[in-house]
PDB file of C-alpha atoms in Angstrom:
ATOM      1  CA  MET A   1     -16.035  -1.970   4.653  1.00 81.00           C
ATOM      2  CA  PRO A   2     -12.131  -2.066   4.866  1.00 82.00           C
ATOM      3  CA  THR A   3     -10.131   1.280   6.296  1.00 94.00           C
ATOM      4  CA  TYR A   4      -8.167   2.697   3.476  1.00 92.00           C
ATOM      5  CA  GLU A   5      -4.587   0.962   4.971  1.00 95.00           C
ATOM      6  CA  GLU A   6      -6.749  -2.563   5.081  1.00 96.00           C
ATOM      7  CA  LYS A   7      -7.691  -2.335   1.158  1.00 97.00           C
ATOM      8  CA  PHE A   8      -4.049  -2.017   0.038  1.00 98.00           C
ATOM      9  CA  MET A   9      -2.885  -4.151   2.574  1.00 98.00           C
ATOM     10  CA  ARG A  10      -5.129  -6.727   1.323  1.00 98.00           C
ATOM     11  CA  LYS A  11      -3.563  -6.633  -1.993  1.00 98.00           C
ATOM     12  CA  ALA A  12      -0.570  -6.821  -0.809  1.00 98.00           C
ATOM     13  CA  ILE A  13      -1.227  -9.670   1.004  1.00 98.00           C
ATOM     14  CA  GLU A  14      -3.277 -11.124  -2.047  1.00 98.00           C
ATOM     15  CA  LEU A  15      -0.599 -10.442  -4.106  1.00 98.00           C
ATOM     16  CA  SER A  16       1.790 -12.698  -1.695  1.00 97.00           C
ATOM     17  CA  GLY A  17      -0.367 -15.698  -1.878  1.00 97.00           C
ATOM     18  CA  SER A  18      -1.046 -15.840  -5.915  1.00 96.00           C
ATOM     19  CA  ASN A  19       2.708 -15.901  -5.702  1.00 95.00           C
ATOM     20  CA  ILE A  20       3.064 -19.759  -4.331  1.00 94.00           C
ATOM     21  CA  ASN A  21       1.142 -20.431  -7.459  1.00 93.00           C
ATOM     22  CA  LEU A  22       2.662 -18.467 -10.257  1.00 92.00           C
ATOM     23  CA  LYS A  23       6.124 -19.885  -8.388  1.00 92.00           C
ATOM     24  CA  LYS A  24       8.064 -16.633  -9.429  1.00 94.00           C
ATOM     25  CA  GLY A  25       9.547 -16.292  -6.130  1.00 95.00           C
ATOM     26  CA  GLY A  26       8.776 -16.320  -2.213  1.00 95.00           C
ATOM     27  CA  PRO A  27       5.307 -15.758  -0.865  1.00 97.00           C
ATOM     28  CA  PHE A  28       5.915 -11.962  -1.007  1.00 98.00           C
ATOM     29  CA  GLY A  29       3.958  -8.724  -2.429  1.00 98.00           C
ATOM     30  CA  ALA A  30       3.898  -4.922  -2.152  1.00 98.00           C
ATOM     31  CA  VAL A  31       2.098  -2.691  -3.627  1.00 98.00           C
ATOM     32  CA  ILE A  32       2.741   1.215  -3.924  1.00 98.00           C
ATOM     33  CA  VAL A  33       0.135   3.891  -3.156  1.00 98.00           C
ATOM     34  CA  LYS A  34       0.116   7.849  -4.250  1.00 98.00           C
ATOM     35  CA  ASP A  35      -2.709   9.927  -3.666  1.00 97.00           C
ATOM     36  CA  GLY A  36      -5.457   6.796  -2.717  1.00 97.00           C
ATOM     37  CA  GLN A  37      -4.297   4.727  -5.972  1.00 98.00           C
ATOM     38  CA  ILE A  38      -1.880   1.928  -6.171  1.00 98.00           C
ATOM     39  CA  ILE A  39       1.027   2.901  -8.889  1.00 98.00           C
ATOM     40  CA  ALA A  40       2.588  -0.194  -8.823  1.00 98.00           C
ATOM     41  CA  GLU A  41       1.880  -3.753  -7.543  1.00 98.00           C
ATOM     42  CA  ALA A  42       4.686  -6.512  -7.924  1.00 98.00           C
ATOM     43  CA  VAL A  43       5.276  -9.835  -6.399  1.00 98.00           C
ATOM     44  CA  ASN A  44       8.855 -11.529  -5.203  1.00 98.00           C
ATOM     45  CA  THR A  45      10.285 -12.761  -8.813  1.00 98.00           C
ATOM     46  CA  VAL A  46      13.715 -13.865  -6.978  1.00 97.00           C
ATOM     47  CA  LEU A  47      13.291 -17.618  -9.106  1.00 97.00           C
ATOM     48  CA  GLU A  48      12.217 -16.169 -12.002  1.00 97.00           C
ATOM     49  CA  ASP A  49      14.430 -14.065 -12.750  1.00 97.00           C
ATOM     50  CA  ASN A  50      17.498 -15.539 -11.352  1.00 97.00           C
ATOM     51  CA  ASP A  51      17.759 -12.512  -9.576  1.00 97.00           C
ATOM     52  CA  PRO A  52      18.550 -12.034  -5.298  1.00 96.00           C
ATOM     53  CA  THR A  53      17.519  -8.415  -5.652  1.00 97.00           C
ATOM     54  CA  ALA A  54      14.237  -9.413  -7.004  1.00 98.00           C
ATOM     55  CA  HIS A  55      11.632  -8.839  -3.686  1.00 98.00           C
ATOM     56  CA  ALA A  56       8.888  -7.687  -4.004  1.00 98.00           C
ATOM     57  CA  GLU A  57       9.586  -4.166  -2.747  1.00 98.00           C
ATOM     58  CA  ILE A  58      12.489  -3.621  -4.995  1.00 98.00           C
ATOM     59  CA  ASN A  59      10.279  -5.286  -8.199  1.00 98.00           C
ATOM     60  CA  ALA A  60       7.538  -2.269  -7.176  1.00 98.00           C
ATOM     61  CA  ILE A  61      10.202   0.479  -6.008  1.00 98.00           C
ATOM     62  CA  ARG A  62      11.611  -0.109  -9.776  1.00 98.00           C
ATOM     63  CA  GLN A  63       8.133   0.270 -11.328  1.00 98.00           C
ATOM     64  CA  ALA A  64       6.517   2.745  -9.331  1.00 98.00           C
ATOM     65  CA  CYS A  65       9.612   5.075 -10.103  1.00 98.00           C
ATOM     66  CA  SER A  66       9.357   4.396 -13.556  1.00 98.00           C
ATOM     67  CA  ARG A  67       5.471   5.362 -13.610  1.00 98.00           C
ATOM     68  CA  LEU A  68       6.642   8.608 -11.761  1.00 98.00           C
ATOM     69  CA  GLY A  69       9.606   9.648 -13.763  1.00 97.00           C
ATOM     70  CA  SER A  70      11.466  10.185 -10.435  1.00 97.00           C
ATOM     71  CA  TYR A  71      13.847   8.278  -8.255  1.00 96.00           C
ATOM     72  CA  GLN A  72      12.274   9.151  -5.147  1.00 96.00           C
ATOM     73  CA  LEU A  73       8.484   8.143  -3.899  1.00 98.00           C
ATOM     74  CA  THR A  74       8.006  11.470  -1.975  1.00 95.00           C
ATOM     75  CA  ASP A  75       4.289  11.293  -1.255  1.00 97.00           C
ATOM     76  CA  CYS A  76       3.471   7.357  -1.563  1.00 98.00           C
ATOM     77  CA  GLU A  77       3.381   4.966   0.792  1.00 98.00           C
ATOM     78  CA  ILE A  78       4.353   1.121  -0.050  1.00 98.00           C
ATOM     79  CA  TYR A  79       2.504  -1.516   1.839  1.00 98.00           C
ATOM     80  CA  CYS A  80       4.656  -5.189   2.099  1.00 98.00           C
ATOM     81  CA  SER A  81       2.828  -8.182   2.756  1.00 98.00           C
ATOM     82  CA  CYS A  82       5.650  -8.933   5.089  1.00 98.00           C
ATOM     83  CA  GLU A  83       8.312  -6.844   7.245  1.00 97.00           C
ATOM     84  CA  PRO A  84      10.920  -5.867   4.655  1.00 97.00           C
ATOM     85  CA  CYS A  85      14.499  -7.657   4.956  1.00 96.00           C
ATOM     86  CA  PRO A  86      17.237  -4.898   5.347  1.00 95.00           C
ATOM     87  CA  MET A  87      17.924  -4.807   1.341  1.00 96.00           C
ATOM     88  CA  CYS A  88      14.416  -3.796   1.229  1.00 97.00           C
ATOM     89  CA  LEU A  89      14.129  -1.356   3.734  1.00 96.00           C
ATOM     90  CA  GLY A  90      17.688   0.097   2.526  1.00 96.00           C
ATOM     91  CA  ALA A  91      15.811   0.868  -0.684  1.00 98.00           C
ATOM     92  CA  ILE A  92      12.378   1.597   1.002  1.00 98.00           C
ATOM     93  CA  TYR A  93      14.913   4.693   2.793  1.00 97.00           C
ATOM     94  CA  TRP A  94      16.487   5.440  -0.518  1.00 97.00           C
ATOM     95  CA  ALA A  95      13.485   5.937  -2.157  1.00 98.00           C
ATOM     96  CA  ARG A  96      11.980   8.337   0.747  1.00 97.00           C
ATOM     97  CA  PRO A  97       7.909   7.491   0.607  1.00 98.00           C
ATOM     98  CA  LYS A  98       6.059   8.671   3.515  1.00 98.00           C
ATOM     99  CA  LYS A  99       5.131   6.171   5.270  1.00 98.00           C
ATOM    100  CA  ILE A 100       5.920   2.268   4.825  1.00 98.00           C
ATOM    101  CA  TYR A 101       3.011  -0.537   6.176  1.00 98.00           C
ATOM    102  CA  PHE A 102       3.467  -4.357   6.543  1.00 98.00           C
ATOM    103  CA  ALA A 103       1.589  -7.089   7.347  1.00 98.00           C
ATOM    104  CA  ALA A 104       3.502 -10.446   8.746  1.00 97.00           C
ATOM    105  CA  LEU A 105       6.667  -9.603  10.775  1.00 96.00           C
ATOM    106  CA  LYS A 106      10.446 -10.780   9.754  1.00 93.00           C
ATOM    107  CA  THR A 107       9.872 -13.127  12.458  1.00 93.00           C
ATOM    108  CA  ASP A 108       7.342 -15.068  11.023  1.00 95.00           C
ATOM    109  CA  ALA A 109       9.000 -14.950   7.750  1.00 94.00           C
ATOM    110  CA  GLU A 110      12.077 -17.023   9.911  1.00 93.00           C
ATOM    111  CA  GLU A 111       9.600 -19.584  10.806  1.00 94.00           C
ATOM    112  CA  ALA A 112       8.625 -20.020   7.147  1.00 94.00           C
ATOM    113  CA  GLY A 113      12.161 -20.876   6.623  1.00 93.00           C
ATOM    114  CA  PHE A 114      13.758 -17.226   5.276  1.00 93.00           C
ATOM    115  CA  ASP A 115      16.744 -16.263   6.730  1.00 88.00           C
ATOM    116  CA  ASP A 116      16.203 -12.438   6.546  1.00 86.00           C
ATOM    117  CA  PHE A 117      16.332 -12.667  10.414  1.00 83.00           C
ATOM    118  CA  ASN A 118      19.970 -13.626   9.867  1.00 88.00           C
ATOM    119  CA  PHE A 119      20.878 -10.245   8.030  1.00 90.00           C
ATOM    120  CA  TYR A 120      19.674  -7.960  10.272  1.00 88.00           C
ATOM    121  CA  ASN A 121      21.897  -9.578  12.907  1.00 90.00           C
ATOM    122  CA  GLU A 122      24.791  -9.975  10.375  1.00 91.00           C
ATOM    123  CA  PHE A 123      24.575  -6.487   9.570  1.00 89.00           C
ATOM    124  CA  ALA A 124      24.975  -5.744  13.515  1.00 91.00           C
ATOM    125  CA  LYS A 125      28.115  -6.931  13.397  1.00 93.00           C
ATOM    126  CA  GLU A 126      31.749  -5.042  12.843  1.00 92.00           C
ATOM    127  CA  PRO A 127      32.197  -5.828   8.944  1.00 90.00           C
ATOM    128  CA  ALA A 128      35.559  -8.020   9.653  1.00 90.00           C
ATOM    129  CA  MET A 129      33.675 -10.506  11.756  1.00 92.00           C
ATOM    130  CA  ARG A 130      30.519 -11.125   9.306  1.00 92.00           C
ATOM    131  CA  SER A 131      30.139 -14.165   7.699  1.00 93.00           C
ATOM    132  CA  ILE A 132      31.031 -12.827   4.926  1.00 93.00           C
ATOM    133  CA  PRO A 133      34.256 -10.377   6.054  1.00 88.00           C
ATOM    134  CA  SER A 134      34.972  -7.121   4.678  1.00 91.00           C
ATOM    135  CA  GLU A 135      37.618  -4.715   4.891  1.00 91.00           C
ATOM    136  CA  SER A 136      38.493  -1.398   3.564  1.00 91.00           C
ATOM    137  CA  HIS A 137      40.816  -0.929   0.730  1.00 93.00           C
ATOM    138  CA  MET A 138      42.723   2.324  -0.867  1.00 95.00           C
ATOM    139  CA  ARG A 139      40.023   4.644   0.846  1.00 93.00           C
ATOM    140  CA  SER A 140      42.002   7.460   0.211  1.00 94.00           C
ATOM    141  CA  GLU A 141      41.677   7.103  -3.593  1.00 94.00           C
ATOM    142  CA  ALA A 142      38.113   6.530  -3.572  1.00 93.00           C
ATOM    143  CA  ARG A 143      37.426   9.866  -1.223  1.00 94.00           C
ATOM    144  CA  LEU A 144      38.877  12.029  -4.445  1.00 93.00           C
ATOM    145  CA  VAL A 145      36.149  10.712  -6.352  1.00 93.00           C
ATOM    146  CA  PHE A 146      33.595  11.994  -4.056  1.00 87.00           C
ATOM    147  CA  GLY A 147      35.512  15.024  -4.000  1.00 88.00           C
ATOM    148  CA  LYS A 148      35.127  15.174  -7.638  1.00 88.00           C
ATOM    149  CA  TRP A 149      31.320  13.990  -7.448  1.00 84.00           C
ATOM    150  CA  LYS A 150      30.557  17.143  -5.099  1.00 84.00           C
ATOM    151  CA  GLU A 151      31.899  19.706  -7.382  1.00 86.00           C
ATOM    152  CA  ALA A 152      30.124  18.150 -10.272  1.00 84.00           C
ATOM    153  CA  GLU A 153      27.348  20.057 -11.984  1.00 77.00           C
ATOM    154  CA  LEU A 154      25.199  16.606 -11.951  1.00 76.00           C
ATOM    155  CA  PHE A 155      25.814  17.161  -7.938  1.00 68.00           C
ATOM    156  CA  ILE A 156      22.684  16.491  -6.172  1.00 72.00           C
ATOM    157  CA  VAL A 157      22.415  15.286  -2.663  1.00 69.00           C
ATOM    158  CA  TYR A 158      20.265  11.902  -2.484  1.00 69.00           C
TER     159      TYR A 158
END
């Protein structure tokens, strides 16, 4: 009999494998669970949607938040067929689930031809030294907008 975690991880891995035949995107699947029930499951749809952000984790987060009517996944767990890439990891942290489970490692994804590992290295560099150089402009003007946000009626820390 599979453990609680194995049950949901098996589903995420199953989704990742099915996506090879579906040809929607890479072999990645994600499941979001709350109170022992799957509230969202998704695959990578980068190729189908022509959307580089349509990773399984992002798709599952969008689905789960919509179903819960919340921008946060409090008391939820996310099961990923592979260690989340930096974009997905950032989205997961913004969603604030209580735990992340993953199966394959980022090095396994690299061996399969995915370059997520390079992004981890890129983000550790100073912005100007990255392969896509970045620089700040008009910071003081942009900071004024943040000041207005802090005074706005809608102000919510998230």
